[in-house]
Amino acid sequence: MNPDFLKPYDHSQEKEIYTRWEQSGYFSPQKSIGNWKLGTENFSIIMPPPNANGSLHVGHAVMVAIEDVLIRYWRMRGKKTLWLPGADHAGFETQVVFEKKLEKEGTSRFEILQKENGREELYKRIWDFTQENKAHMEHQVRQLGASCDWSKETFTLDKRIIDVVYDTFQQLYADGLVYRGKKAVNWCPKHQTTLSDLEVRYEEREDPLYYVKYGPITLATVRLETKFGDTAIAVHPTDARYKDVIGKEIEVEAIAGKTKIKVIADEHVDSAFGTGAVKVTPAHDADDFAIWLRHKDEIEGPKEIIDAWGRMSLKQYFGKNAEVMKYDGLKIAEARKQIAHDMQEKGLIEKVDEHYKHNVALCYKCGSVLEPRVLAQWFVDLTTSKGQEKIVQPAIDAVKSKQIKIIPEFQEKIFLHWMENIRDWNISRQIVWGIPIPAWFRETKAGAISNFQFPISNENAEIHIGKEKPQGEGWVQETDVFDTWFSSGQWPYATLLAQSGISNFQFPISNEGNRDKNLFDEFYPTSVMETAYDILFFWVARMIMLGLYRTGKVPFETVYLHGLVRDKDKQKMSKSKGNVVDPLGIVEQYGADALRMALIVGNSAGQDVTFAEEKIKGYRNFSNKLWNIARFVLAQNSISNFQFPISSEFSSILSEDKKILERAKGVKQQVGEYIENYRFSQAAEIAYHYVWHEFADKIIEEKKKILQDTNENKEQKESAKIVLYLLLVESLKILHPFMPFVTEAIYQRLPIKNKDSLIIESWE
RNA sequence: GGGCAACUAGCUCAGUUGGUUAGAGCGCUGCAUUCACAUUGCAGAGGUCACAGGUUCGAAUCCUGUGUUGCCCACCA
């Protein structure tokens, strides 16, 4: 027997085992090696690319654990498996992380941008930052035992990926499904960029609600400071209180002196709220912007009186009015306070409801109050009949028809509800870190852009889509970059195309050329998309929409959504709370096998899982248990000359032992069925239970008696030795998808002459 | 305002076509150490499966309602 077995299982050998696996080439579906023949059926997973802006957390470990179970299982079942790893540049998220770093250094992105070539410098620095993180992350994924094909690792900023993304953008533009439009969008005054609707976090706040006198009308508002941007007062068309003033201009006594303002009727005004009258500030409120769009002919458009930094900017409209100009440059909150005070003194405020509760829109990253602004941005059309027909509906149909199966099923309802109420998707970001939007602008109205600033509205410029500067004079390049989800939303087909080396592709992708290298043709649609449920809309929905739009096929057949990992107090793990667990520390202490088991047992689809160190300890003990089972079984002499493959048709096995063997096969089949049905927790649990409490506690104990009893007959002893050995091999197979290291470590010490590696052993 | 999920042993959670004594990890109690393993073994305590109705021969599981918690979505100023 191998002398290693005399000591407890030492998980520090995981690293060497991984290196051997990686070097063996078995992670790749590219070619058969030795006795190992690639299967004909495919099984593929595109790994959700972790953000290259920090370390992996235990959530990633859940992802790796589950996906590796699937991949290892199907590989042992003889399928040709592709698990493609990647890393995400994670645009805005990464820039936010990097800006925090800059803050610590006492500088900021804006300071760097002011320098000559500042943009390039900043980009370069973030690039280096992500490359460092990426390398660390890859190391972590390896430590967790992921049997993914590193030769096909893809970064979201790889040139070929960008090509695919550009091609899609061009296609969308050509189809009229992407447009540049001036709309009320979410603006983060700290980060100086717009955000999509999904990146807005709402929080209930208590603020004063001011009842303000606008001449004969009193109306309620929280945002007193926006009054300088008012262009109308709106009431419900059937509101009897205001029927005489609808359509008229009323005279208003205000801080600015006497002014006139128009009263309009709009169905969206709720007569029951406040006084039933609402001020209309198109530049600083999304609803008001919508009202203006409906009344364009009657009232003035957006009057921007708050700047990008969230300060009052009144010069343009009130430059000569000292009463008003004293607020100029104040932050919103301060301005509101002063204006309230001044108006109260002048008797312009009827009353104040000090404890009015309402939802405030915040930046999901920094918590700054988002300022609605009217800006020209790039949008994917998801609301017109064209956008609905070409992008939205196919995605809905694919899920409804079960062409894409979502696990757990209840997430389907959530998905469909979101899809059915989807809004246009703002894909422009005013940041440096990301894929530049390939567009050029040129002013069409002479002198319209004397004070040239992005963004430019459609009316003032013509647009050219493409990487290269078009012919002619006056073209200026777009500076916005894509929302990171616009590129990751294309991940399944983009990675497969990029790794296939297909350039100038056209959909549908042809089978021409080297079919072996055409991963797209081979593996698209992929089998499973496994990710956390919190990015169902951000990512999964976008992949389904863009995948169907671009390729005409679903990007994956099954979506498996795992829950979030919470700490033992059920708190969501986050850096700011300081409760983040580094998987590396756990792996070093207890081994990757133990961590993986702990994250899989008790983890059902879509349900959050709590992280408890005791649990990991328990499975570390199990690793050792298995090790000792092997130690005992291999210590029985005469087990030294098995040939591969191992057959159970030994004539010397007694019928009672054949039954035991059948039972093990039954467990194995059950484990397989559970895996195939995405019930990993049960699969792992019955495997665990069988090995420890049946094989070790019962069978070994019984056979031990037989083997140690000098009176028992020889056939019974021989049979016992063989069956114990076969059960050990079965146990290794059953557990391998869950605990790849310890099972491989034992397998490598089995007395099989022509053995290779457990990862390519046949499951059967 | 709408929706989703959860409520099972002291704690954290499994339990998917309704079917015999409801499971796991940790914790707890007692016993065992020249025995493959103390990172162990054996034995055990501990559950009216949130509550109330209903369907059924039979319900943790299906239906209706209630309560509690968490989450998601939503242009009430």
PDB file of C-alpha atoms in Angstrom, chain A residues 211-391:
ATOM      1  CA  TYR A 211     -47.496  73.314  -0.800  1.00  0.00           C
ATOM      2  CA  VAL A 212     -46.544  76.210  -3.023  1.00  0.00           C
ATOM      3  CA  LYS A 213     -48.744  79.023  -4.229  1.00  0.00           C
ATOM      4  CA  TYR A 214     -48.623  79.481  -7.975  1.00  0.00           C
ATOM      5  CA  GLY A 215     -51.011  82.391  -8.235  1.00  0.00           C
ATOM      6  CA  PRO A 216     -54.529  80.993  -7.815  1.00  0.00           C
ATOM      7  CA  ILE A 217     -53.278  77.429  -7.784  1.00  0.00           C
ATOM      8  CA  THR A 218     -51.536  75.720  -4.916  1.00  0.00           C
ATOM      9  CA  LEU A 219     -49.489  72.659  -5.731  1.00  0.00           C
ATOM     10  CA  ALA A 220     -47.417  70.176  -3.790  1.00  0.00           C
ATOM     11  CA  THR A 221     -43.767  69.471  -4.484  1.00  0.00           C
ATOM     12  CA  VAL A 222     -40.707  68.039  -2.801  1.00  0.00           C
ATOM     13  CA  ARG A 223     -38.293  69.462  -5.300  1.00  0.00           C
ATOM     14  CA  LEU A 224     -38.802  73.110  -4.607  1.00  0.00           C
ATOM     15  CA  GLU A 225     -35.491  74.076  -6.213  1.00  0.00           C
ATOM     16  CA  THR A 226     -36.611  72.891  -9.618  1.00  0.00           C
ATOM     17  CA  LYS A 227     -39.274  75.593  -9.762  1.00  0.00           C
ATOM     18  CA  PHE A 228     -36.934  77.710 -11.871  1.00  0.00           C
ATOM     19  CA  GLY A 229     -37.146  75.087 -14.560  1.00  0.00           C
ATOM     20  CA  ASP A 230     -40.931  74.927 -14.589  1.00  0.00           C
ATOM     21  CA  THR A 231     -42.570  75.330 -17.946  1.00  0.00           C
ATOM     22  CA  ALA A 232     -46.187  74.579 -17.020  1.00  0.00           C
ATOM     23  CA  ILE A 233     -48.671  73.459 -14.417  1.00  0.00           C
ATOM     24  CA  ALA A 234     -50.571  70.288 -15.165  1.00  0.00           C
ATOM     25  CA  VAL A 235     -53.939  69.152 -13.872  1.00  0.00           C
ATOM     26  CA  HIS A 236     -56.221  66.284 -14.739  1.00  0.00           C
ATOM     27  CA  PRO A 237     -58.540  67.177 -17.629  1.00  0.00           C
ATOM     28  CA  THR A 238     -61.674  66.326 -15.669  1.00  0.00           C
ATOM     29  CA  ASP A 239     -60.699  68.095 -12.474  1.00  0.00           C
ATOM     30  CA  ALA A 240     -63.554  70.503 -11.826  1.00  0.00           C
ATOM     31  CA  ARG A 241     -61.445  72.691  -9.549  1.00  0.00           C
ATOM     32  CA  TYR A 242     -59.319  73.814 -12.434  1.00  0.00           C
ATOM     33  CA  LYS A 243     -61.652  73.713 -15.409  1.00  0.00           C
ATOM     34  CA  ASP A 244     -61.588  77.475 -15.785  1.00  0.00           C
ATOM     35  CA  VAL A 245     -57.818  77.797 -15.956  1.00  0.00           C
ATOM     36  CA  ILE A 246     -56.965  74.849 -18.223  1.00  0.00           C
ATOM     37  CA  GLY A 247     -55.297  76.093 -21.342  1.00  0.00           C
ATOM     38  CA  LYS A 248     -54.721  79.552 -19.909  1.00  0.00           C
ATOM     39  CA  GLU A 249     -51.694  81.341 -18.641  1.00  0.00           C
ATOM     40  CA  ILE A 250     -51.901  82.377 -15.050  1.00  0.00           C
ATOM     41  CA  GLU A 251     -49.966  85.072 -13.326  1.00  0.00           C
ATOM     42  CA  VAL A 252     -47.683  83.943 -10.557  1.00  0.00           C
ATOM     43  CA  GLU A 253     -45.994  85.861  -7.809  1.00  0.00           C
ATOM     44  CA  ALA A 254     -42.623  84.258  -7.294  1.00  0.00           C
ATOM     45  CA  ILE A 255     -39.107  84.869  -6.081  1.00  0.00           C
ATOM     46  CA  ALA A 256     -38.206  85.949  -9.541  1.00  0.00           C
ATOM     47  CA  GLY A 257     -40.980  88.500  -9.505  1.00  0.00           C
ATOM     48  CA  LYS A 258     -44.197  88.226 -11.449  1.00  0.00           C
ATOM     49  CA  THR A 259     -44.204  85.611 -14.198  1.00  0.00           C
ATOM     50  CA  LYS A 260     -46.744  83.788 -16.258  1.00  0.00           C
ATOM     51  CA  ILE A 261     -47.183  80.056 -16.515  1.00  0.00           C
ATOM     52  CA  LYS A 262     -49.473  77.920 -18.602  1.00  0.00           C
ATOM     53  CA  VAL A 263     -51.934  75.416 -17.153  1.00  0.00           C
ATOM     54  CA  ILE A 264     -52.363  72.260 -19.166  1.00  0.00           C
ATOM     55  CA  ALA A 265     -54.499  69.146 -18.827  1.00  0.00           C
ATOM     56  CA  ASP A 266     -52.857  65.762 -18.731  1.00  0.00           C
ATOM     57  CA  GLU A 267     -54.402  62.390 -18.001  1.00  0.00           C
ATOM     58  CA  HIS A 268     -51.443  61.253 -15.951  1.00  0.00           C
ATOM     59  CA  VAL A 269     -52.049  63.745 -13.196  1.00  0.00           C
ATOM     60  CA  ASP A 270     -53.649  62.204 -10.140  1.00  0.00           C
ATOM     61  CA  SER A 271     -56.392  64.519  -8.873  1.00  0.00           C
ATOM     62  CA  ALA A 272     -56.326  62.795  -5.523  1.00  0.00           C
ATOM     63  CA  PHE A 273     -52.721  63.625  -4.770  1.00  0.00           C
ATOM     64  CA  GLY A 274     -51.960  66.877  -2.992  1.00  0.00           C
ATOM     65  CA  THR A 275     -54.009  69.564  -4.617  1.00  0.00           C
ATOM     66  CA  GLY A 276     -54.373  67.776  -7.912  1.00  0.00           C
ATOM     67  CA  ALA A 277     -52.027  70.196  -9.609  1.00  0.00           C
ATOM     68  CA  VAL A 278     -48.426  69.462 -10.507  1.00  0.00           C
ATOM     69  CA  LYS A 279     -45.616  71.665 -11.688  1.00  0.00           C
ATOM     70  CA  VAL A 280     -43.984  70.550 -14.892  1.00  0.00           C
ATOM     71  CA  THR A 281     -40.178  70.602 -15.001  1.00  0.00           C
ATOM     72  CA  PRO A 282     -39.224  68.714 -18.153  1.00  0.00           C
ATOM     73  CA  ALA A 283     -35.479  69.090 -17.679  1.00  0.00           C
ATOM     74  CA  HIS A 284     -35.326  67.505 -14.254  1.00  0.00           C
ATOM     75  CA  ASP A 285     -38.046  64.941 -13.995  1.00  0.00           C
ATOM     76  CA  ALA A 286     -38.772  61.951 -16.173  1.00  0.00           C
ATOM     77  CA  ASP A 287     -42.547  62.228 -15.764  1.00  0.00           C
ATOM     78  CA  ASP A 288     -42.502  65.902 -16.549  1.00  0.00           C
ATOM     79  CA  PHE A 289     -40.396  65.218 -19.586  1.00  0.00           C
ATOM     80  CA  ALA A 290     -43.050  62.779 -20.726  1.00  0.00           C
ATOM     81  CA  ILE A 291     -45.732  65.391 -20.126  1.00  0.00           C
ATOM     82  CA  TRP A 292     -43.825  67.872 -22.222  1.00  0.00           C
ATOM     83  CA  LEU A 293     -43.578  65.349 -25.052  1.00  0.00           C
ATOM     84  CA  ARG A 294     -47.338  65.093 -25.023  1.00  0.00           C
ATOM     85  CA  HIS A 295     -47.773  68.866 -25.005  1.00  0.00           C
ATOM     86  CA  LYS A 296     -44.887  69.973 -27.157  1.00  0.00           C
ATOM     87  CA  ASP A 297     -46.964  72.493 -29.060  1.00  0.00           C
ATOM     88  CA  GLU A 298     -48.418  74.121 -25.971  1.00  0.00           C
ATOM     89  CA  ILE A 299     -45.487  74.552 -23.627  1.00  0.00           C
ATOM     90  CA  GLU A 300     -41.798  75.219 -23.473  1.00  0.00           C
ATOM     91  CA  GLY A 301     -39.336  72.376 -23.387  1.00  0.00           C
ATOM     92  CA  PRO A 302     -36.649  71.505 -20.864  1.00  0.00           C
ATOM     93  CA  LYS A 303     -35.008  74.425 -19.078  1.00  0.00           C
ATOM     94  CA  GLU A 304     -31.875  73.022 -17.523  1.00  0.00           C
ATOM     95  CA  ILE A 305     -31.282  74.788 -14.212  1.00  0.00           C
ATOM     96  CA  ILE A 306     -29.225  72.104 -12.489  1.00  0.00           C
ATOM     97  CA  ASP A 307     -25.823  71.178 -13.842  1.00  0.00           C
ATOM     98  CA  ALA A 308     -24.041  67.866 -14.175  1.00  0.00           C
ATOM     99  CA  TRP A 309     -22.561  68.172 -10.688  1.00  0.00           C
ATOM    100  CA  GLY A 310     -25.897  68.728  -9.032  1.00  0.00           C
ATOM    101  CA  ARG A 311     -25.498  72.463  -8.590  1.00  0.00           C
ATOM    102  CA  MET A 312     -27.947  75.215  -9.413  1.00  0.00           C
ATOM    103  CA  SER A 313     -27.138  76.682 -12.776  1.00  0.00           C
ATOM    104  CA  LEU A 314     -29.373  79.670 -13.249  1.00  0.00           C
ATOM    105  CA  LYS A 315     -27.379  82.090 -15.331  1.00  0.00           C
ATOM    106  CA  GLN A 316     -28.844  81.116 -18.668  1.00  0.00           C
ATOM    107  CA  TYR A 317     -32.381  81.950 -17.604  1.00  0.00           C
ATOM    108  CA  PHE A 318     -31.995  84.277 -14.646  1.00  0.00           C
ATOM    109  CA  GLY A 319     -28.655  85.970 -15.245  1.00  0.00           C
ATOM    110  CA  LYS A 320     -30.093  89.411 -14.599  1.00  0.00           C
ATOM    111  CA  ASN A 321     -32.216  88.526 -11.616  1.00  0.00           C
ATOM    112  CA  ALA A 322     -30.250  89.044  -8.402  1.00  0.00           C
ATOM    113  CA  GLU A 323     -33.013  87.532  -6.271  1.00  0.00           C
ATOM    114  CA  VAL A 324     -32.623  84.294  -8.127  1.00  0.00           C
ATOM    115  CA  MET A 325     -28.921  84.389  -8.862  1.00  0.00           C
ATOM    116  CA  LYS A 326     -28.085  84.193  -5.193  1.00  0.00           C
ATOM    117  CA  TYR A 327     -28.904  80.474  -5.409  1.00  0.00           C
ATOM    118  CA  ASP A 328     -26.655  79.980  -8.385  1.00  0.00           C
ATOM    119  CA  GLY A 329     -23.964  77.373  -7.794  1.00  0.00           C
ATOM    120  CA  LEU A 330     -25.566  75.980  -4.652  1.00  0.00           C
ATOM    121  CA  LYS A 331     -25.929  72.252  -4.217  1.00  0.00           C
ATOM    122  CA  ILE A 332     -29.480  71.032  -4.614  1.00  0.00           C
ATOM    123  CA  ALA A 333     -30.121  70.347  -0.935  1.00  0.00           C
ATOM    124  CA  GLU A 334     -28.755  73.696   0.174  1.00  0.00           C
ATOM    125  CA  ALA A 335     -30.670  75.551  -2.521  1.00  0.00           C
ATOM    126  CA  ARG A 336     -33.886  73.850  -1.520  1.00  0.00           C
ATOM    127  CA  LYS A 337     -33.439  74.879   2.094  1.00  0.00           C
ATOM    128  CA  GLN A 338     -32.739  78.502   1.239  1.00  0.00           C
ATOM    129  CA  ILE A 339     -35.507  78.745  -1.284  1.00  0.00           C
ATOM    130  CA  ALA A 340     -37.978  77.281   1.185  1.00  0.00           C
ATOM    131  CA  HIS A 341     -36.900  79.785   3.763  1.00  0.00           C
ATOM    132  CA  ASP A 342     -37.164  82.746   1.400  1.00  0.00           C
ATOM    133  CA  MET A 343     -40.500  81.683   0.000  1.00  0.00           C
ATOM    134  CA  GLN A 344     -41.918  81.163   3.429  1.00  0.00           C
ATOM    135  CA  GLU A 345     -40.890  84.703   4.322  1.00  0.00           C
ATOM    136  CA  LYS A 346     -42.671  85.994   1.281  1.00  0.00           C
ATOM    137  CA  GLY A 347     -45.757  83.994   2.105  1.00  0.00           C
ATOM    138  CA  LEU A 348     -45.517  81.895  -1.037  1.00  0.00           C
ATOM    139  CA  ILE A 349     -45.693  78.605   0.790  1.00  0.00           C
ATOM    140  CA  GLU A 350     -49.081  77.657   2.099  1.00  0.00           C
ATOM    141  CA  LYS A 351     -48.007  74.786   4.287  1.00  0.00           C
ATOM    142  CA  VAL A 352     -45.340  72.123   4.647  1.00  0.00           C
ATOM    143  CA  ASP A 353     -45.850  68.437   5.287  1.00  0.00           C
ATOM    144  CA  GLU A 354     -42.544  67.772   7.033  1.00  0.00           C
ATOM    145  CA  HIS A 355     -42.677  63.993   7.004  1.00  0.00           C
ATOM    146  CA  TYR A 356     -43.631  63.105   3.509  1.00  0.00           C
ATOM    147  CA  LYS A 357     -42.446  59.613   2.563  1.00  0.00           C
ATOM    148  CA  HIS A 358     -41.433  58.933  -0.978  1.00  0.00           C
ATOM    149  CA  ASN A 359     -39.001  56.907  -3.034  1.00  0.00           C
ATOM    150  CA  VAL A 360     -35.754  58.488  -4.066  1.00  0.00           C
ATOM    151  CA  ALA A 361     -33.726  57.169  -6.980  1.00  0.00           C
ATOM    152  CA  LEU A 362     -30.125  56.452  -6.054  1.00  0.00           C
ATOM    153  CA  CYS A 363     -27.011  55.338  -7.865  1.00  0.00           C
ATOM    154  CA  TYR A 364     -26.743  51.626  -7.075  1.00  0.00           C
ATOM    155  CA  LYS A 365     -23.000  51.957  -6.574  1.00  0.00           C
ATOM    156  CA  CYS A 366     -22.452  55.140  -4.584  1.00  0.00           C
ATOM    157  CA  GLY A 367     -25.901  55.932  -3.290  1.00  0.00           C
ATOM    158  CA  SER A 368     -25.867  59.471  -4.673  1.00  0.00           C
ATOM    159  CA  VAL A 369     -29.283  60.857  -5.456  1.00  0.00           C
ATOM    160  CA  LEU A 370     -29.672  60.492  -9.186  1.00  0.00           C
ATOM    161  CA  GLU A 371     -30.588  63.614 -11.046  1.00  0.00           C
ATOM    162  CA  PRO A 372     -32.880  63.102 -14.006  1.00  0.00           C
ATOM    163  CA  ARG A 373     -31.393  64.943 -16.958  1.00  0.00           C
ATOM    164  CA  VAL A 374     -32.369  65.294 -20.555  1.00  0.00           C
ATOM    165  CA  LEU A 375     -29.459  64.007 -22.587  1.00  0.00           C
ATOM    166  CA  ALA A 376     -28.846  62.431 -25.953  1.00  0.00           C
ATOM    167  CA  GLN A 377     -27.984  58.784 -25.424  1.00  0.00           C
ATOM    168  CA  TRP A 378     -27.861  55.566 -27.387  1.00  0.00           C
ATOM    169  CA  PHE A 379     -30.846  53.338 -26.823  1.00  0.00           C
ATOM    170  CA  VAL A 380     -31.828  49.899 -27.947  1.00  0.00           C
ATOM    171  CA  ASP A 381     -35.419  50.087 -29.062  1.00  0.00           C
ATOM    172  CA  LEU A 382     -37.452  47.581 -27.104  1.00  0.00           C
ATOM    173  CA  THR A 383     -40.776  49.352 -27.078  1.00  0.00           C
ATOM    174  CA  THR A 384     -41.861  50.204 -30.610  1.00  0.00           C
ATOM    175  CA  SER A 385     -43.586  47.532 -32.612  1.00  0.00           C
ATOM    176  CA  LYS A 386     -40.331  46.875 -34.427  1.00  0.00           C
ATOM    177  CA  GLY A 387     -38.278  46.469 -31.285  1.00  0.00           C
ATOM    178  CA  GLN A 388     -40.949  44.325 -29.752  1.00  0.00           C
ATOM    179  CA  GLU A 389     -41.255  42.128 -32.774  1.00  0.00           C
ATOM    180  CA  LYS A 390     -37.567  41.683 -33.498  1.00  0.00           C
ATOM    181  CA  ILE A 391     -36.046  41.591 -30.042  1.00  0.00           C
TER     182      ILE A 391
END
